[in-house]
Amino acid sequence: MAKKNYKNIELPEKYKPKLSEPYMCPEQLAYFYNILTAQKEELISERDSVLNAVRMAEKTENAGVGDESDNATYNQDITMDLRISDRNNKLLQKINAALDRIENGTFGYSILSGDEIGIKRMMARPLATLTIEEQEEREKHEI
């Protein structure tokens, strides 16, 4: 029997992974793939919007339009937009890494131990790479 490809599965509109399903079955992978892909597309769209806003602010500032107060506001806007863009780029890297894990069959499993992270945790945080216990241990050592 051929293995189902998660990319080709059409899930019911209200589908949610269930504990009764085999862990990271094709339907669950399709669910997470769809969520992560949608988030990725949204971030890329936001990134383009932020970059356009930065370009417009720079053009306005370089054109000499406005006084010092206006220029300070433009600079503040550019700085904020660039911070948002940086944060979104980091999130985009995490999403791409999660999509890679779906592709190579390691999504939903700890990067440290290989243990199942758990469907409830993955639904709450699809970018999770550690079990709750491992994450708590890591946080203890960071304090």
Short mmCIF file of N, CA, C and O in Angstrom, two decimals:
data_model
loop_
_atom_site.label_atom_id
_atom_site.label_comp_id
_atom_site.label_asym_id
_atom_site.label_seq_id
_atom_site.Cartn_x
_atom_site.Cartn_y
_atom_site.Cartn_z
N MET A 1 0.85 -1.18 0.00
CA MET A 1 0.00 0.00 0.00
C MET A 1 0.89 1.24 0.00
O MET A 1 1.82 1.35 0.79
N ALA A 2 0.60 2.17 -0.88
CA ALA A 2 1.40 3.39 -0.99
C ALA A 2 1.13 4.31 0.20
O ALA A 2 0.00 4.43 0.66
N LYS A 3 2.18 4.92 0.67
CA LYS A 3 2.08 5.85 1.79
C LYS A 3 1.45 7.15 1.31
O LYS A 3 1.79 7.65 0.24
N LYS A 4 0.52 7.72 2.11
CA LYS A 4 -0.13 8.97 1.75
C LYS A 4 0.87 10.12 1.85
O LYS A 4 1.65 10.19 2.78
N ASN A 5 0.80 10.99 0.87
CA ASN A 5 1.64 12.18 0.89
C ASN A 5 0.86 13.30 1.57
O ASN A 5 -0.19 13.71 1.08
N TYR A 6 1.36 13.81 2.68
CA TYR A 6 0.67 14.83 3.46
C TYR A 6 0.37 16.09 2.64
O TYR A 6 -0.58 16.80 2.91
N LYS A 7 1.17 16.37 1.61
CA LYS A 7 0.97 17.58 0.81
C LYS A 7 -0.27 17.47 -0.07
O LYS A 7 -0.81 18.48 -0.51
N ASN A 8 -0.71 16.25 -0.35
CA ASN A 8 -1.84 16.04 -1.25
C ASN A 8 -3.14 15.72 -0.52
O ASN A 8 -4.15 15.47 -1.16
N ILE A 9 -3.13 15.75 0.80
CA ILE A 9 -4.32 15.40 1.56
C ILE A 9 -5.20 16.64 1.72
O ILE A 9 -4.74 17.70 2.12
N GLU A 10 -6.46 16.48 1.40
CA GLU A 10 -7.43 17.54 1.63
C GLU A 10 -8.15 17.21 2.93
O GLU A 10 -8.90 16.24 3.00
N LEU A 11 -7.91 18.01 3.93
CA LEU A 11 -8.49 17.78 5.24
C LEU A 11 -9.87 18.41 5.33
O LEU A 11 -10.12 19.45 4.71
N PRO A 12 -10.76 17.79 6.13
CA PRO A 12 -12.04 18.46 6.38
C PRO A 12 -11.78 19.84 7.00
O PRO A 12 -10.78 20.04 7.70
N GLU A 13 -12.66 20.77 6.76
CA GLU A 13 -12.46 22.16 7.20
C GLU A 13 -12.18 22.28 8.70
O GLU A 13 -11.36 23.07 9.12
N LYS A 14 -12.84 21.50 9.50
CA LYS A 14 -12.69 21.62 10.95
C LYS A 14 -11.79 20.54 11.54
O LYS A 14 -11.84 20.26 12.73
N TYR A 15 -10.96 19.94 10.72
CA TYR A 15 -10.07 18.88 11.21
C TYR A 15 -9.12 19.39 12.28
O TYR A 15 -8.53 20.45 12.17
N LYS A 16 -9.00 18.61 13.34
CA LYS A 16 -8.00 18.83 14.39
C LYS A 16 -7.38 17.47 14.70
O LYS A 16 -8.09 16.47 14.80
N PRO A 17 -6.06 17.42 14.85
CA PRO A 17 -5.43 16.14 15.21
C PRO A 17 -6.03 15.58 16.51
O PRO A 17 -6.35 16.34 17.43
N LYS A 18 -6.14 14.27 16.54
CA LYS A 18 -6.73 13.60 17.69
C LYS A 18 -5.71 12.67 18.33
O LYS A 18 -4.86 12.10 17.64
N LEU A 19 -5.83 12.49 19.63
CA LEU A 19 -4.94 11.57 20.34
C LEU A 19 -5.16 10.13 19.87
O LEU A 19 -4.24 9.30 19.95
N SER A 20 -6.36 9.84 19.36
CA SER A 20 -6.67 8.48 18.92
C SER A 20 -6.01 8.12 17.59
O SER A 20 -5.95 6.95 17.22
N GLU A 21 -5.51 9.11 16.86
CA GLU A 21 -4.84 8.85 15.58
C GLU A 21 -3.40 8.45 15.83
O GLU A 21 -2.81 8.83 16.85
N PRO A 22 -2.82 7.72 14.90
CA PRO A 22 -1.38 7.43 15.03
C PRO A 22 -0.60 8.75 15.03
O PRO A 22 -0.92 9.67 14.27
N TYR A 23 0.40 8.83 15.90
CA TYR A 23 1.17 10.07 16.05
C TYR A 23 1.87 10.44 14.75
O TYR A 23 2.53 9.63 14.13
N MET A 24 1.67 11.66 14.34
CA MET A 24 2.24 12.25 13.12
C MET A 24 1.90 11.41 11.87
O MET A 24 2.73 11.22 10.98
N CYS A 25 0.65 10.98 11.84
CA CYS A 25 0.13 10.30 10.64
C CYS A 25 0.04 11.33 9.52
O CYS A 25 0.17 12.54 9.75
N PRO A 26 -0.17 10.91 8.29
CA PRO A 26 -0.21 11.85 7.18
C PRO A 26 -1.22 13.00 7.37
O PRO A 26 -0.95 14.13 6.99
N GLU A 27 -2.36 12.70 7.99
CA GLU A 27 -3.36 13.76 8.21
C GLU A 27 -2.84 14.81 9.19
O GLU A 27 -3.03 16.01 8.98
N GLN A 28 -2.17 14.37 10.24
CA GLN A 28 -1.61 15.31 11.20
C GLN A 28 -0.50 16.14 10.54
O GLN A 28 -0.42 17.35 10.74
N LEU A 29 0.33 15.49 9.77
CA LEU A 29 1.39 16.21 9.07
C LEU A 29 0.80 17.24 8.11
O LEU A 29 1.30 18.36 8.00
N ALA A 30 -0.27 16.86 7.41
CA ALA A 30 -0.94 17.79 6.50
C ALA A 30 -1.48 18.98 7.27
O ALA A 30 -1.37 20.14 6.81
N TYR A 31 -2.05 18.73 8.43
CA TYR A 31 -2.58 19.80 9.28
C TYR A 31 -1.49 20.80 9.64
O TYR A 31 -1.65 22.01 9.45
N PHE A 32 -0.37 20.30 10.14
CA PHE A 32 0.73 21.19 10.54
C PHE A 32 1.38 21.85 9.33
O PHE A 32 1.75 23.02 9.38
N TYR A 33 1.51 21.10 8.24
CA TYR A 33 2.07 21.66 7.01
C TYR A 33 1.23 22.85 6.54
O TYR A 33 1.76 23.90 6.19
N ASN A 34 -0.09 22.69 6.57
CA ASN A 34 -0.99 23.77 6.14
C ASN A 34 -0.87 24.99 7.05
O ASN A 34 -0.82 26.13 6.57
N ILE A 35 -0.82 24.77 8.35
CA ILE A 35 -0.69 25.87 9.30
C ILE A 35 0.63 26.61 9.08
O ILE A 35 0.67 27.85 8.99
N LEU A 36 1.71 25.86 9.01
CA LEU A 36 3.03 26.48 8.88
C LEU A 36 3.20 27.18 7.53
O LEU A 36 3.79 28.26 7.45
N THR A 37 2.67 26.60 6.49
CA THR A 37 2.75 27.21 5.16
C THR A 37 1.97 28.52 5.13
O THR A 37 2.44 29.52 4.56
N ALA A 38 0.80 28.54 5.75
CA ALA A 38 0.00 29.77 5.81
C ALA A 38 0.73 30.85 6.61
O ALA A 38 0.76 32.02 6.20
N GLN A 39 1.34 30.46 7.73
CA GLN A 39 2.10 31.43 8.52
C GLN A 39 3.28 31.96 7.72
O GLN A 39 3.58 33.16 7.76
N LYS A 40 3.93 31.09 6.98
CA LYS A 40 5.08 31.49 6.17
C LYS A 40 4.65 32.50 5.11
O LYS A 40 5.30 33.54 4.93
N GLU A 41 3.56 32.23 4.42
CA GLU A 41 3.08 33.13 3.38
C GLU A 41 2.71 34.49 3.98
O GLU A 41 2.99 35.54 3.38
N GLU A 42 2.10 34.48 5.16
CA GLU A 42 1.72 35.73 5.82
C GLU A 42 2.96 36.54 6.21
O GLU A 42 3.01 37.75 6.00
N LEU A 43 3.98 35.87 6.73
CA LEU A 43 5.21 36.56 7.10
C LEU A 43 5.92 37.14 5.89
O LEU A 43 6.46 38.25 5.95
N ILE A 44 5.93 36.41 4.80
CA ILE A 44 6.58 36.90 3.58
C ILE A 44 5.83 38.14 3.07
O ILE A 44 6.45 39.13 2.68
N SER A 45 4.51 38.09 3.13
CA SER A 45 3.71 39.24 2.71
C SER A 45 3.98 40.44 3.62
O SER A 45 4.15 41.56 3.13
N GLU A 46 4.04 40.21 4.93
CA GLU A 46 4.33 41.28 5.88
C GLU A 46 5.73 41.84 5.65
O GLU A 46 5.94 43.05 5.73
N ARG A 47 6.69 40.95 5.38
CA ARG A 47 8.06 41.38 5.15
C ARG A 47 8.13 42.32 3.95
O ARG A 47 8.77 43.37 4.00
N ASP A 48 7.44 41.96 2.89
CA ASP A 48 7.42 42.81 1.70
C ASP A 48 6.79 44.16 2.02
O ASP A 48 7.26 45.20 1.57
N SER A 49 5.73 44.15 2.81
CA SER A 49 5.05 45.37 3.20
C SER A 49 5.96 46.25 4.06
O SER A 49 6.03 47.47 3.86
N VAL A 50 6.67 45.64 5.00
CA VAL A 50 7.59 46.38 5.87
C VAL A 50 8.72 46.98 5.04
O VAL A 50 9.07 48.15 5.22
N LEU A 51 9.28 46.19 4.14
CA LEU A 51 10.37 46.71 3.31
C LEU A 51 9.91 47.88 2.44
O LEU A 51 10.63 48.85 2.27
N ASN A 52 8.70 47.79 1.92
CA ASN A 52 8.16 48.89 1.13
C ASN A 52 7.97 50.14 1.99
O ASN A 52 8.24 51.25 1.55
N ALA A 53 7.50 49.94 3.22
CA ALA A 53 7.32 51.08 4.14
C ALA A 53 8.66 51.73 4.46
O ALA A 53 8.76 52.97 4.51
N VAL A 54 9.69 50.92 4.68
CA VAL A 54 11.03 51.45 4.97
C VAL A 54 11.54 52.24 3.76
O VAL A 54 12.07 53.34 3.91
N ARG A 55 11.37 51.69 2.59
CA ARG A 55 11.82 52.38 1.37
C ARG A 55 11.11 53.73 1.21
O ARG A 55 11.73 54.73 0.87
N MET A 56 9.81 53.73 1.45
CA MET A 56 9.04 54.98 1.33
C MET A 56 9.49 56.00 2.36
O MET A 56 9.66 57.18 2.04
N ALA A 57 9.72 55.57 3.58
CA ALA A 57 10.17 56.49 4.63
C ALA A 57 11.55 57.05 4.29
O ALA A 57 11.81 58.24 4.49
N GLU A 58 12.42 56.19 3.77
CA GLU A 58 13.76 56.67 3.39
C GLU A 58 13.68 57.67 2.24
O GLU A 58 14.38 58.68 2.23
N LYS A 59 12.82 57.40 1.27
CA LYS A 59 12.66 58.33 0.14
C LYS A 59 12.15 59.68 0.63
O LYS A 59 12.62 60.72 0.19
N THR A 60 11.18 59.63 1.51
CA THR A 60 10.60 60.87 2.04
C THR A 60 11.66 61.66 2.80
O THR A 60 11.79 62.87 2.62
N GLU A 61 12.43 60.95 3.62
CA GLU A 61 13.47 61.62 4.39
C GLU A 61 14.55 62.18 3.47
O GLU A 61 14.99 63.32 3.63
N ASN A 62 14.96 61.40 2.48
CA ASN A 62 16.01 61.85 1.56
C ASN A 62 15.55 62.99 0.66
O ASN A 62 16.37 63.77 0.17
N ALA A 63 14.26 63.09 0.44
CA ALA A 63 13.73 64.16 -0.40
C ALA A 63 13.71 65.49 0.33
O ALA A 63 13.44 66.52 -0.27
N GLY A 64 14.00 65.43 1.63
CA GLY A 64 14.03 66.67 2.41
C GLY A 64 12.66 67.19 2.76
O GLY A 64 12.49 68.37 3.06
N VAL A 65 11.66 66.33 2.69
CA VAL A 65 10.30 66.73 3.03
C VAL A 65 10.16 66.71 4.55
O VAL A 65 10.54 65.76 5.21
N GLY A 66 9.62 67.75 5.11
CA GLY A 66 9.37 67.79 6.55
C GLY A 66 10.50 68.44 7.32
O GLY A 66 11.57 68.74 6.81
N ASP A 67 10.22 68.66 8.60
CA ASP A 67 11.20 69.29 9.47
C ASP A 67 11.90 68.22 10.31
O ASP A 67 11.75 67.03 10.07
N GLU A 68 12.67 68.66 11.31
CA GLU A 68 13.43 67.72 12.15
C GLU A 68 12.51 66.75 12.88
O GLU A 68 12.84 65.58 13.04
N SER A 69 11.39 67.25 13.33
CA SER A 69 10.43 66.40 14.04
C SER A 69 9.90 65.30 13.12
O SER A 69 9.79 64.13 13.51
N ASP A 70 9.56 65.68 11.89
CA ASP A 70 9.09 64.69 10.92
C ASP A 70 10.17 63.65 10.64
O ASP A 70 9.90 62.45 10.58
N ASN A 71 11.40 64.12 10.47
CA ASN A 71 12.51 63.20 10.19
C ASN A 71 12.76 62.25 11.36
O ASN A 71 13.06 61.08 11.16
N ALA A 72 12.62 62.76 12.59
CA ALA A 72 12.78 61.91 13.76
C ALA A 72 11.69 60.83 13.78
O ALA A 72 11.96 59.67 14.09
N THR A 73 10.48 61.22 13.41
CA THR A 73 9.38 60.26 13.35
C THR A 73 9.64 59.22 12.27
O THR A 73 9.43 58.02 12.49
N TYR A 74 10.12 59.65 11.10
CA TYR A 74 10.45 58.71 10.03
C TYR A 74 11.52 57.72 10.50
O TYR A 74 11.41 56.52 10.27
N ASN A 75 12.55 58.24 11.16
CA ASN A 75 13.63 57.37 11.65
C ASN A 75 13.12 56.37 12.68
O ASN A 75 13.52 55.21 12.67
N GLN A 76 12.24 56.84 13.54
CA GLN A 76 11.66 55.95 14.55
C GLN A 76 10.82 54.87 13.86
O GLN A 76 10.88 53.69 14.24
N ASP A 77 10.04 55.26 12.87
CA ASP A 77 9.23 54.29 12.13
C ASP A 77 10.10 53.27 11.42
O ASP A 77 9.81 52.07 11.42
N ILE A 78 11.18 53.73 10.80
CA ILE A 78 12.09 52.83 10.10
C ILE A 78 12.70 51.84 11.09
O ILE A 78 12.75 50.63 10.84
N THR A 79 13.15 52.34 12.23
CA THR A 79 13.75 51.47 13.25
C THR A 79 12.75 50.41 13.72
O THR A 79 13.10 49.23 13.82
N MET A 80 11.52 50.83 13.98
CA MET A 80 10.49 49.89 14.43
C MET A 80 10.19 48.87 13.33
O MET A 80 10.10 47.67 13.60
N ASP A 81 10.07 49.33 12.10
CA ASP A 81 9.80 48.42 10.99
C ASP A 81 10.93 47.41 10.81
O ASP A 81 10.69 46.23 10.55
N LEU A 82 12.16 47.86 10.96
CA LEU A 82 13.29 46.95 10.82
C LEU A 82 13.34 45.92 11.96
O LEU A 82 13.70 44.76 11.74
N ARG A 83 12.96 46.33 13.16
CA ARG A 83 12.89 45.37 14.28
C ARG A 83 11.84 44.31 14.03
O ARG A 83 12.06 43.12 14.26
N ILE A 84 10.69 44.76 13.53
CA ILE A 84 9.62 43.82 13.20
C ILE A 84 10.09 42.87 12.11
O ILE A 84 9.87 41.66 12.18
N SER A 85 10.74 43.42 11.11
CA SER A 85 11.24 42.61 10.01
C SER A 85 12.25 41.58 10.51
O SER A 85 12.21 40.41 10.10
N ASP A 86 13.14 41.99 11.39
CA ASP A 86 14.14 41.07 11.96
C ASP A 86 13.46 39.95 12.74
O ASP A 86 13.80 38.78 12.59
N ARG A 87 12.49 40.32 13.56
CA ARG A 87 11.74 39.32 14.34
C ARG A 87 11.03 38.34 13.40
O ARG A 87 11.06 37.12 13.59
N ASN A 88 10.39 38.88 12.37
CA ASN A 88 9.69 38.03 11.42
C ASN A 88 10.64 37.12 10.65
O ASN A 88 10.30 35.97 10.35
N ASN A 89 11.83 37.62 10.32
CA ASN A 89 12.81 36.78 9.62
C ASN A 89 13.26 35.62 10.50
O ASN A 89 13.45 34.50 10.01
N LYS A 90 13.43 35.87 11.79
CA LYS A 90 13.79 34.78 12.71
C LYS A 90 12.67 33.75 12.80
O LYS A 90 12.92 32.55 12.81
N LEU A 91 11.43 34.24 12.85
CA LEU A 91 10.29 33.34 12.89
C LEU A 91 10.18 32.55 11.59
O LEU A 91 9.91 31.35 11.59
N LEU A 92 10.46 33.21 10.49
CA LEU A 92 10.44 32.54 9.18
C LEU A 92 11.47 31.41 9.12
O LEU A 92 11.19 30.34 8.59
N GLN A 93 12.65 31.64 9.70
CA GLN A 93 13.67 30.59 9.76
C GLN A 93 13.18 29.39 10.57
O GLN A 93 13.40 28.24 10.20
N LYS A 94 12.48 29.66 11.68
CA LYS A 94 11.95 28.57 12.50
C LYS A 94 10.86 27.80 11.76
O LYS A 94 10.78 26.58 11.84
N ILE A 95 10.03 28.53 11.02
CA ILE A 95 8.98 27.88 10.24
C ILE A 95 9.60 27.01 9.15
O ILE A 95 9.19 25.87 8.94
N ASN A 96 10.60 27.54 8.46
CA ASN A 96 11.28 26.75 7.43
C ASN A 96 11.92 25.50 8.02
O ASN A 96 11.88 24.43 7.41
N ALA A 97 12.50 25.63 9.20
CA ALA A 97 13.11 24.47 9.87
C ALA A 97 12.03 23.44 10.21
O ALA A 97 12.24 22.23 10.05
N ALA A 98 10.86 23.90 10.67
CA ALA A 98 9.76 22.99 10.99
C ALA A 98 9.26 22.29 9.73
O ALA A 98 8.98 21.08 9.73
N LEU A 99 9.15 23.04 8.63
CA LEU A 99 8.73 22.43 7.36
C LEU A 99 9.77 21.39 6.90
O LEU A 99 9.39 20.34 6.36
N ASP A 100 11.04 21.67 7.11
CA ASP A 100 12.08 20.69 6.79
C ASP A 100 11.92 19.43 7.64
O ASP A 100 12.10 18.31 7.14
N ARG A 101 11.58 19.62 8.92
CA ARG A 101 11.38 18.45 9.80
C ARG A 101 10.17 17.63 9.36
O ARG A 101 10.18 16.41 9.45
N ILE A 102 9.12 18.32 8.86
CA ILE A 102 7.98 17.57 8.33
C ILE A 102 8.45 16.74 7.14
O ILE A 102 8.15 15.55 7.03
N GLU A 103 9.21 17.37 6.27
CA GLU A 103 9.69 16.71 5.06
C GLU A 103 10.58 15.51 5.37
O GLU A 103 10.48 14.46 4.73
N ASN A 104 11.46 15.64 6.38
CA ASN A 104 12.38 14.53 6.66
C ASN A 104 11.88 13.55 7.72
O ASN A 104 12.60 12.64 8.11
N GLY A 105 10.65 13.77 8.20
CA GLY A 105 10.04 12.80 9.11
C GLY A 105 10.39 12.97 10.58
O GLY A 105 10.11 12.07 11.38
N THR A 106 10.99 14.09 10.95
CA THR A 106 11.36 14.29 12.36
C THR A 106 10.45 15.29 13.07
O THR A 106 10.65 15.56 14.26
N PHE A 107 9.47 15.84 12.36
CA PHE A 107 8.56 16.81 12.97
C PHE A 107 7.75 16.13 14.07
O PHE A 107 7.24 15.02 13.91
N GLY A 108 7.67 16.83 15.21
CA GLY A 108 6.90 16.28 16.34
C GLY A 108 7.74 15.44 17.28
O GLY A 108 7.23 14.91 18.27
N TYR A 109 9.03 15.33 16.97
CA TYR A 109 9.94 14.55 17.81
C TYR A 109 11.06 15.46 18.32
O TYR A 109 11.52 16.35 17.61
N SER A 110 11.47 15.23 19.54
CA SER A 110 12.50 16.05 20.17
C SER A 110 13.81 16.00 19.38
O SER A 110 14.25 14.92 18.97
N ILE A 111 14.43 17.17 19.24
CA ILE A 111 15.73 17.22 18.57
C ILE A 111 16.84 16.71 19.48
O ILE A 111 17.93 16.42 19.01
N LEU A 112 16.54 16.60 20.79
CA LEU A 112 17.55 16.07 21.73
C LEU A 112 17.45 14.57 21.90
O LEU A 112 18.43 13.85 21.75
N SER A 113 16.25 14.12 22.22
CA SER A 113 16.08 12.71 22.59
C SER A 113 15.41 11.85 21.51
O SER A 113 15.51 10.63 21.55
N GLY A 114 14.72 12.50 20.58
CA GLY A 114 13.97 11.75 19.58
C GLY A 114 12.62 11.30 20.07
O GLY A 114 11.86 10.67 19.35
N ASP A 115 12.27 11.64 21.33
CA ASP A 115 10.97 11.27 21.90
C ASP A 115 9.86 12.09 21.26
O ASP A 115 10.08 13.22 20.78
N GLU A 116 8.64 11.54 21.30
CA GLU A 116 7.48 12.28 20.82
C GLU A 116 7.28 13.52 21.69
O GLU A 116 7.33 13.43 22.92
N ILE A 117 7.07 14.65 21.06
CA ILE A 117 6.80 15.88 21.80
C ILE A 117 5.37 15.86 22.32
O ILE A 117 5.11 16.36 23.40
N GLY A 118 4.48 15.28 21.58
CA GLY A 118 3.08 15.17 21.99
C GLY A 118 2.19 16.08 21.16
O GLY A 118 2.54 17.22 20.86
N ILE A 119 1.04 15.54 20.81
CA ILE A 119 0.14 16.26 19.90
C ILE A 119 -0.41 17.52 20.55
O ILE A 119 -0.55 18.56 19.89
N LYS A 120 -0.70 17.48 21.85
CA LYS A 120 -1.23 18.68 22.51
C LYS A 120 -0.21 19.81 22.47
O LYS A 120 -0.55 20.96 22.20
N ARG A 121 1.04 19.49 22.75
CA ARG A 121 2.09 20.53 22.72
C ARG A 121 2.30 21.04 21.29
O ARG A 121 2.47 22.23 21.07
N MET A 122 2.29 20.15 20.32
CA MET A 122 2.50 20.57 18.93
C MET A 122 1.35 21.45 18.45
O MET A 122 1.57 22.38 17.68
N MET A 123 0.15 21.17 18.92
CA MET A 123 -0.98 22.02 18.52
C MET A 123 -0.86 23.40 19.16
O MET A 123 -1.20 24.40 18.55
N ALA A 124 -0.36 23.44 20.40
CA ALA A 124 -0.19 24.72 21.08
C ALA A 124 0.99 25.49 20.51
O ALA A 124 0.96 26.72 20.43
N ARG A 125 2.04 24.76 20.13
CA ARG A 125 3.26 25.39 19.62
C ARG A 125 3.85 24.53 18.51
O ARG A 125 4.74 23.71 18.75
N PRO A 126 3.37 24.72 17.28
CA PRO A 126 3.85 23.90 16.16
C PRO A 126 5.35 23.99 15.89
O PRO A 126 5.90 23.15 15.21
N LEU A 127 6.01 25.00 16.45
CA LEU A 127 7.45 25.15 16.24
C LEU A 127 8.26 24.46 17.33
O LEU A 127 9.50 24.53 17.32
N ALA A 128 7.60 23.80 18.26
CA ALA A 128 8.29 23.15 19.37
C ALA A 128 9.27 22.10 18.84
O ALA A 128 8.99 21.37 17.89
N THR A 129 10.45 22.06 19.48
CA THR A 129 11.47 21.08 19.09
C THR A 129 11.88 20.21 20.27
O THR A 129 12.71 19.32 20.10
N LEU A 130 11.32 20.49 21.45
CA LEU A 130 11.66 19.74 22.65
C LEU A 130 10.39 19.31 23.37
O LEU A 130 9.35 19.98 23.26
N THR A 131 10.47 18.23 24.13
CA THR A 131 9.35 17.84 24.97
C THR A 131 9.20 18.89 26.07
O THR A 131 10.12 19.69 26.32
N ILE A 132 8.09 18.88 26.75
CA ILE A 132 7.87 19.85 27.83
C ILE A 132 8.96 19.70 28.89
O ILE A 132 9.52 20.70 29.36
N GLU A 133 9.28 18.47 29.25
CA GLU A 133 10.28 18.22 30.28
C GLU A 133 11.65 18.75 29.85
O GLU A 133 12.36 19.38 30.64
N GLU A 134 12.02 18.51 28.61
CA GLU A 134 13.31 19.00 28.10
C GLU A 134 13.34 20.53 28.06
O GLU A 134 14.36 21.14 28.40
N GLN A 135 12.22 21.13 27.67
CA GLN A 135 12.15 22.58 27.61
C GLN A 135 12.27 23.17 29.02
O GLN A 135 12.99 24.15 29.23
N GLU A 136 11.58 22.57 29.99
CA GLU A 136 11.67 23.05 31.37
C GLU A 136 13.10 22.92 31.89
O GLU A 136 13.60 23.83 32.56
N GLU A 137 13.76 21.83 31.58
CA GLU A 137 15.15 21.63 32.01
C GLU A 137 16.06 22.68 31.38
O GLU A 137 16.93 23.26 32.04
N ARG A 138 15.86 22.94 30.11
CA ARG A 138 16.66 23.96 29.42
C ARG A 138 16.45 25.33 30.06
O ARG A 138 17.39 26.08 30.27
N GLU A 139 15.20 25.65 30.38
CA GLU A 139 14.90 26.96 30.98
C GLU A 139 15.50 27.08 32.38
O GLU A 139 15.92 28.16 32.77
N LYS A 140 15.55 25.98 33.13
CA LYS A 140 16.19 26.01 34.46
C LYS A 140 17.63 26.41 34.35
O LYS A 140 18.16 27.16 35.17
N HIS A 141 18.33 25.89 33.34
CA HIS A 141 19.75 26.16 33.18
C HIS A 141 20.02 27.56 32.62
O HIS A 141 21.11 28.08 32.76
N GLU A 142 19.02 28.16 31.98
CA GLU A 142 19.19 29.49 31.42
C GLU A 142 19.03 30.58 32.48
O GLU A 142 19.50 31.69 32.30
N ILE A 143 18.38 30.25 33.56
CA ILE A 143 18.13 31.24 34.63
C ILE A 143 19.37 31.48 35.44
O ILE A 143 20.26 30.82 35.63
#
